[in-house]
Amino acid sequence: MIPPSDRCRYKVSKEPTGPYDREKLLEYLENKAKNEKDWEESKPYKKEVRGKKYEPKEEEKPPVTEDVPIETEWDDVLAQATEEELVDLAAVLGFHGMLNQPQYHHAFVEGKDLKGSGGFLGAARYEPCKPVADEAPNMTDVDDSLKQMRNDSPSLKELNLNNIKGITIDQLCEFGEALKTNTHLEKLHMANTRSNDKVAKAIAAGLSKNKTLKLLNLESNYISGTGIIELLVAINVSQVVTEFRVVNQRPQILGVKNEMEIARLVQENTSLLRFGIFLEVRGARVAVTDCIKRNNDNLRRGRMDGKAKPASGDTSLLRDKGKTEAAVHGKNNSGDEDEEE
């Protein structure tokens, strides 16, 4: 390393006056600055305004043209109309800014009474809310329905367990076990029953041996992607279920692997005509849509030919997994989005 004294060409010839003292050095510099005279200015300061002064341009006023009165066949009718009738006409024409909300809605109600509404000067005021009756609770007898399923009652064609709060997980599993021996039930609704993967596994075990169930509704529950896959595997065993709904589950994200597996299982199915589910992966969503269309087209051709022609599982609709994983679509926005194929 070069010492500081040798880093500059300038060499001080004076002898040091003593050890370094910061306070004395600052005091010396301050006194020297006070005693030295300021340099003389070559030109004294004088306030000057240079350049042109900005003056805004005057805006040209548009020429005022007087409206020419035009006579129409409706002049006499409008002249004789009352203010209530004019309010009604303004609502029909969509002049929302001239009316308050009750006046606007009254214009589309038969037998309305607009007297006392204030006309065009009517102020917006509080309107009492119209009471709406609550939806009637599901009064299905769970124990009796379970007994009928176990006994394979011919009268039990459709079972609705939607929105029953008191039903337990074990009871729901028992319904899945009863499906193994039932030969008459065609529609099973179990939406919003807090069903989980344990219930899905029990129902899947029953579906693998059931030959009559056409519709299975498990919307608004807690079934994960693994449970949905088990249900689809069981549905593909008998190829009887035509409508399967599992949208709006609590685990909203199924995962790329599960969605691709769901698409593969749907491609192997020849009976599904409606499939309610939300898929984020574009490749899986397109493949499922194409398969549902294929099954509906085959059913239509079978009706035209007089007999149903089962479709073979076409796996060519499934896109390459590597390309599909990069084509994930985000959710709206909104709250949950339901895609029903």
Coordinates of N, CA and C in Angstrom, one line a residue, residues 218-310:
L218 N -74.1 -33.9 -5.1 CA -73.3 -33.7 -3.9 C -72.7 -32.3 -3.8
E219 N -73.5 -31.3 -4.2 CA -73.0 -29.9 -4.3 C -72.9 -29.4 -2.9
S220 N -72.0 -28.3 -2.7 CA -71.9 -27.5 -1.5 C -71.6 -28.4 -0.3
N221 N -70.5 -29.2 -0.4 CA -70.1 -30.0 0.7 C -68.6 -29.9 0.9
Y222 N -68.0 -30.8 1.6 CA -66.5 -30.7 1.9 C -65.7 -31.9 1.3
I223 N -66.1 -32.2 0.1 CA -65.4 -33.3 -0.6 C -64.2 -32.7 -1.4
S224 N -63.0 -33.4 -1.2 CA -61.8 -32.9 -1.9 C -61.7 -33.6 -3.3
G225 N -60.6 -33.2 -4.0 CA -60.4 -33.8 -5.3 C -60.2 -35.3 -5.3
T226 N -59.6 -35.8 -4.2 CA -59.4 -37.3 -4.1 C -60.8 -38.0 -4.0
G227 N -61.7 -37.4 -3.2 CA -63.1 -38.0 -3.1 C -63.8 -38.0 -4.4
I228 N -63.7 -36.9 -5.2 CA -64.3 -36.8 -6.5 C -63.8 -37.9 -7.4
I229 N -62.5 -38.1 -7.4 CA -61.9 -39.1 -8.2 C -62.4 -40.5 -7.9
E230 N -62.6 -40.8 -6.6 CA -63.1 -42.1 -6.1 C -64.5 -42.3 -6.6
L231 N -65.3 -41.2 -6.6 CA -66.7 -41.3 -7.1 C -66.7 -41.5 -8.6
L232 N -65.9 -40.9 -9.4 CA -65.8 -41.1 -10.8 C -65.4 -42.5 -11.1
V233 N -64.4 -43.0 -10.4 CA -64.0 -44.4 -10.6 C -65.1 -45.4 -10.4
A234 N -65.9 -45.1 -9.4 CA -67.1 -46.0 -9.1 C -68.2 -45.8 -10.2
I235 N -68.4 -44.6 -10.6 CA -69.4 -44.4 -11.7 C -69.0 -45.1 -13.0
N236 N -67.7 -45.2 -13.3 CA -67.2 -45.8 -14.5 C -67.4 -47.3 -14.5
V237 N -67.6 -47.9 -13.3 CA -67.8 -49.3 -13.2 C -69.0 -49.8 -13.9
S238 N -70.2 -49.2 -13.5 CA -71.4 -49.6 -14.1 C -71.9 -48.8 -15.3
Q239 N -71.3 -47.6 -15.4 CA -71.7 -46.7 -16.6 C -73.2 -46.5 -16.7
V240 N -73.8 -46.1 -15.6 CA -75.2 -45.9 -15.5 C -75.6 -44.4 -15.2
V241 N -74.8 -43.8 -14.4 CA -75.1 -42.4 -13.9 C -75.0 -41.5 -15.1
T242 N -76.1 -40.7 -15.3 CA -76.1 -39.7 -16.4 C -75.9 -38.3 -16.0
E243 N -76.0 -38.0 -14.7 CA -75.9 -36.6 -14.2 C -75.2 -36.7 -12.8
F244 N -74.1 -35.9 -12.7 CA -73.2 -35.9 -11.5 C -72.8 -34.5 -11.2
R245 N -73.2 -34.0 -10.0 CA -72.9 -32.6 -9.6 C -72.1 -32.6 -8.3
V246 N -70.9 -32.0 -8.4 CA -70.1 -31.8 -7.2 C -69.5 -30.4 -7.2
V247 N -70.2 -29.4 -7.7 CA -69.6 -28.1 -7.7 C -69.8 -27.4 -6.3
N248 N -69.0 -26.4 -6.1 CA -69.0 -25.6 -4.8 C -68.7 -26.4 -3.6
Q249 N -67.5 -27.0 -3.7 CA -67.0 -27.8 -2.5 C -66.1 -26.8 -1.7
R250 N -66.0 -27.2 -0.4 CA -65.2 -26.3 0.5 C -63.7 -26.2 0.1
P251 N -63.1 -27.4 -0.3 CA -61.7 -27.3 -0.9 C -61.9 -26.8 -2.3
Q252 N -61.8 -25.5 -2.5 CA -62.1 -25.0 -3.9 C -61.0 -25.3 -4.9
I253 N -59.8 -25.5 -4.4 CA -58.7 -25.8 -5.3 C -58.5 -27.3 -5.3
L254 N -58.7 -27.9 -6.5 CA -58.5 -29.3 -6.6 C -57.1 -29.7 -6.9
G255 N -56.4 -28.9 -7.6 CA -55.0 -29.2 -8.0 C -54.9 -29.7 -9.4
V256 N -53.8 -29.4 -10.1 CA -53.6 -29.8 -11.5 C -53.7 -31.3 -11.6
K257 N -53.0 -32.0 -10.8 CA -53.0 -33.5 -10.9 C -54.4 -34.1 -10.8
N258 N -55.1 -33.6 -9.8 CA -56.5 -34.1 -9.6 C -57.4 -33.8 -10.8
E259 N -57.3 -32.6 -11.3 CA -58.1 -32.1 -12.4 C -57.8 -32.9 -13.7
M260 N -56.5 -33.2 -13.9 CA -56.2 -34.0 -15.1 C -56.7 -35.5 -14.9
E261 N -56.7 -36.0 -13.7 CA -57.2 -37.3 -13.5 C -58.7 -37.4 -13.7
I262 N -59.4 -36.3 -13.2 CA -60.8 -36.2 -13.4 C -61.2 -36.2 -14.9
A263 N -60.4 -35.4 -15.7 CA -60.6 -35.4 -17.2 C -60.4 -36.8 -17.8
R264 N -59.4 -37.5 -17.3 CA -59.1 -38.8 -17.9 C -60.3 -39.8 -17.6
L265 N -60.8 -39.7 -16.4 CA -61.9 -40.6 -16.0 C -63.2 -40.3 -16.7
V266 N -63.4 -39.0 -17.0 CA -64.6 -38.6 -17.7 C -64.5 -39.1 -19.2
Q267 N -63.3 -39.1 -19.7 CA -63.1 -39.6 -21.1 C -63.4 -41.1 -21.2
E268 N -63.2 -41.8 -20.1 CA -63.5 -43.3 -20.2 C -65.0 -43.6 -19.9
N269 N -65.8 -42.5 -19.6 CA -67.2 -42.7 -19.3 C -68.0 -42.5 -20.5
T270 N -69.0 -43.3 -20.7 CA -69.9 -43.2 -21.9 C -71.3 -42.9 -21.5
S271 N -71.6 -42.6 -20.2 CA -73.0 -42.4 -19.8 C -73.3 -41.0 -19.3
L272 N -72.2 -40.3 -18.9 CA -72.4 -38.9 -18.3 C -72.9 -38.0 -19.4
L273 N -74.1 -37.3 -19.1 CA -74.6 -36.3 -20.0 C -74.5 -34.9 -19.4
R274 N -74.5 -34.8 -18.1 CA -74.3 -33.6 -17.4 C -73.3 -33.7 -16.2
F275 N -72.4 -32.8 -16.1 CA -71.3 -32.9 -15.1 C -71.1 -31.5 -14.5
G276 N -71.5 -31.3 -13.3 CA -71.4 -30.0 -12.6 C -70.1 -29.9 -11.8
I277 N -69.1 -29.2 -12.3 CA -67.9 -29.1 -11.5 C -67.1 -27.8 -12.0
F278 N -66.2 -27.3 -11.2 CA -65.4 -26.1 -11.6 C -64.0 -26.6 -11.7
L279 N -63.4 -26.4 -12.9 CA -62.0 -26.8 -13.2 C -61.2 -25.6 -13.6
E280 N -60.0 -25.4 -13.0 CA -59.2 -24.3 -13.3 C -58.3 -24.5 -14.5
V281 N -57.8 -25.7 -14.7 CA -56.9 -26.1 -15.8 C -57.7 -26.1 -17.1
R282 N -57.2 -25.3 -18.1 CA -57.9 -25.2 -19.3 C -58.0 -26.5 -20.1
G283 N -56.9 -27.2 -20.1 CA -56.9 -28.5 -20.9 C -57.9 -29.5 -20.3
A284 N -57.9 -29.6 -19.0 CA -58.9 -30.5 -18.4 C -60.3 -30.1 -18.6
R285 N -60.6 -28.7 -18.6 CA -61.9 -28.2 -18.8 C -62.4 -28.5 -20.2
V286 N -61.5 -28.3 -21.2 CA -61.9 -28.5 -22.6 C -62.1 -30.0 -22.8
A287 N -61.3 -30.9 -22.2 CA -61.4 -32.3 -22.4 C -62.7 -32.8 -21.9
V288 N -63.1 -32.3 -20.7 CA -64.4 -32.7 -20.1 C -65.5 -32.2 -20.9
T289 N -65.5 -31.0 -21.4 CA -66.6 -30.5 -22.2 C -66.7 -31.3 -23.5
D290 N -65.6 -31.6 -24.1 CA -65.7 -32.4 -25.4 C -66.3 -33.8 -25.1
C291 N -65.9 -34.4 -24.0 CA -66.5 -35.7 -23.7 C -68.0 -35.7 -23.4
I292 N -68.4 -34.7 -22.7 CA -69.9 -34.6 -22.4 C -70.6 -34.3 -23.7
K293 N -70.0 -33.5 -24.6 CA -70.7 -33.4 -25.9 C -70.7 -34.7 -26.7
R294 N -69.6 -35.4 -26.6 CA -69.6 -36.7 -27.3 C -70.7 -37.7 -26.8
N295 N -70.9 -37.7 -25.5 CA -71.9 -38.6 -25.0 C -73.3 -38.2 -25.4
N296 N -73.5 -36.9 -25.4 CA -74.8 -36.4 -25.8 C -75.1 -36.6 -27.3
D297 N -74.0 -36.5 -28.1 CA -74.2 -36.7 -29.6 C -74.5 -38.2 -29.8
N298 N -73.8 -39.1 -29.1 CA -74.1 -40.5 -29.2 C -75.5 -40.9 -28.8
L299 N -76.0 -40.2 -27.8 CA -77.3 -40.5 -27.4 C -78.3 -40.0 -28.4
R300 N -78.0 -38.9 -29.0 CA -78.9 -38.4 -30.1 C -78.9 -39.3 -31.3
R301 N -77.7 -39.8 -31.6 CA -77.6 -40.7 -32.8 C -78.4 -42.0 -32.5
G302 N -78.3 -42.4 -31.2 CA -79.0 -43.7 -30.8 C -80.5 -43.5 -30.9
R303 N -81.0 -42.3 -30.5 CA -82.4 -42.1 -30.7 C -82.9 -42.1 -32.1
M304 N -82.0 -41.5 -33.0 CA -82.4 -41.5 -34.4 C -82.3 -42.9 -35.0
D305 N -81.4 -43.7 -34.6 CA -81.2 -45.0 -35.2 C -82.1 -46.0 -34.5
G306 N -82.7 -45.7 -33.4 CA -83.6 -46.6 -32.7 C -83.0 -47.4 -31.6
K307 N -81.7 -47.2 -31.4 CA -81.0 -47.9 -30.3 C -79.8 -47.1 -29.9
A308 N -79.5 -47.2 -28.6 CA -78.3 -46.4 -28.1 C -77.0 -47.1 -28.5
K309 N -76.1 -46.3 -28.9 CA -74.8 -46.7 -29.3 C -73.7 -46.2 -28.3
P310 N -73.2 -47.1 -27.5 CA -72.2 -46.6 -26.5 C -71.0 -46.1 -27.2

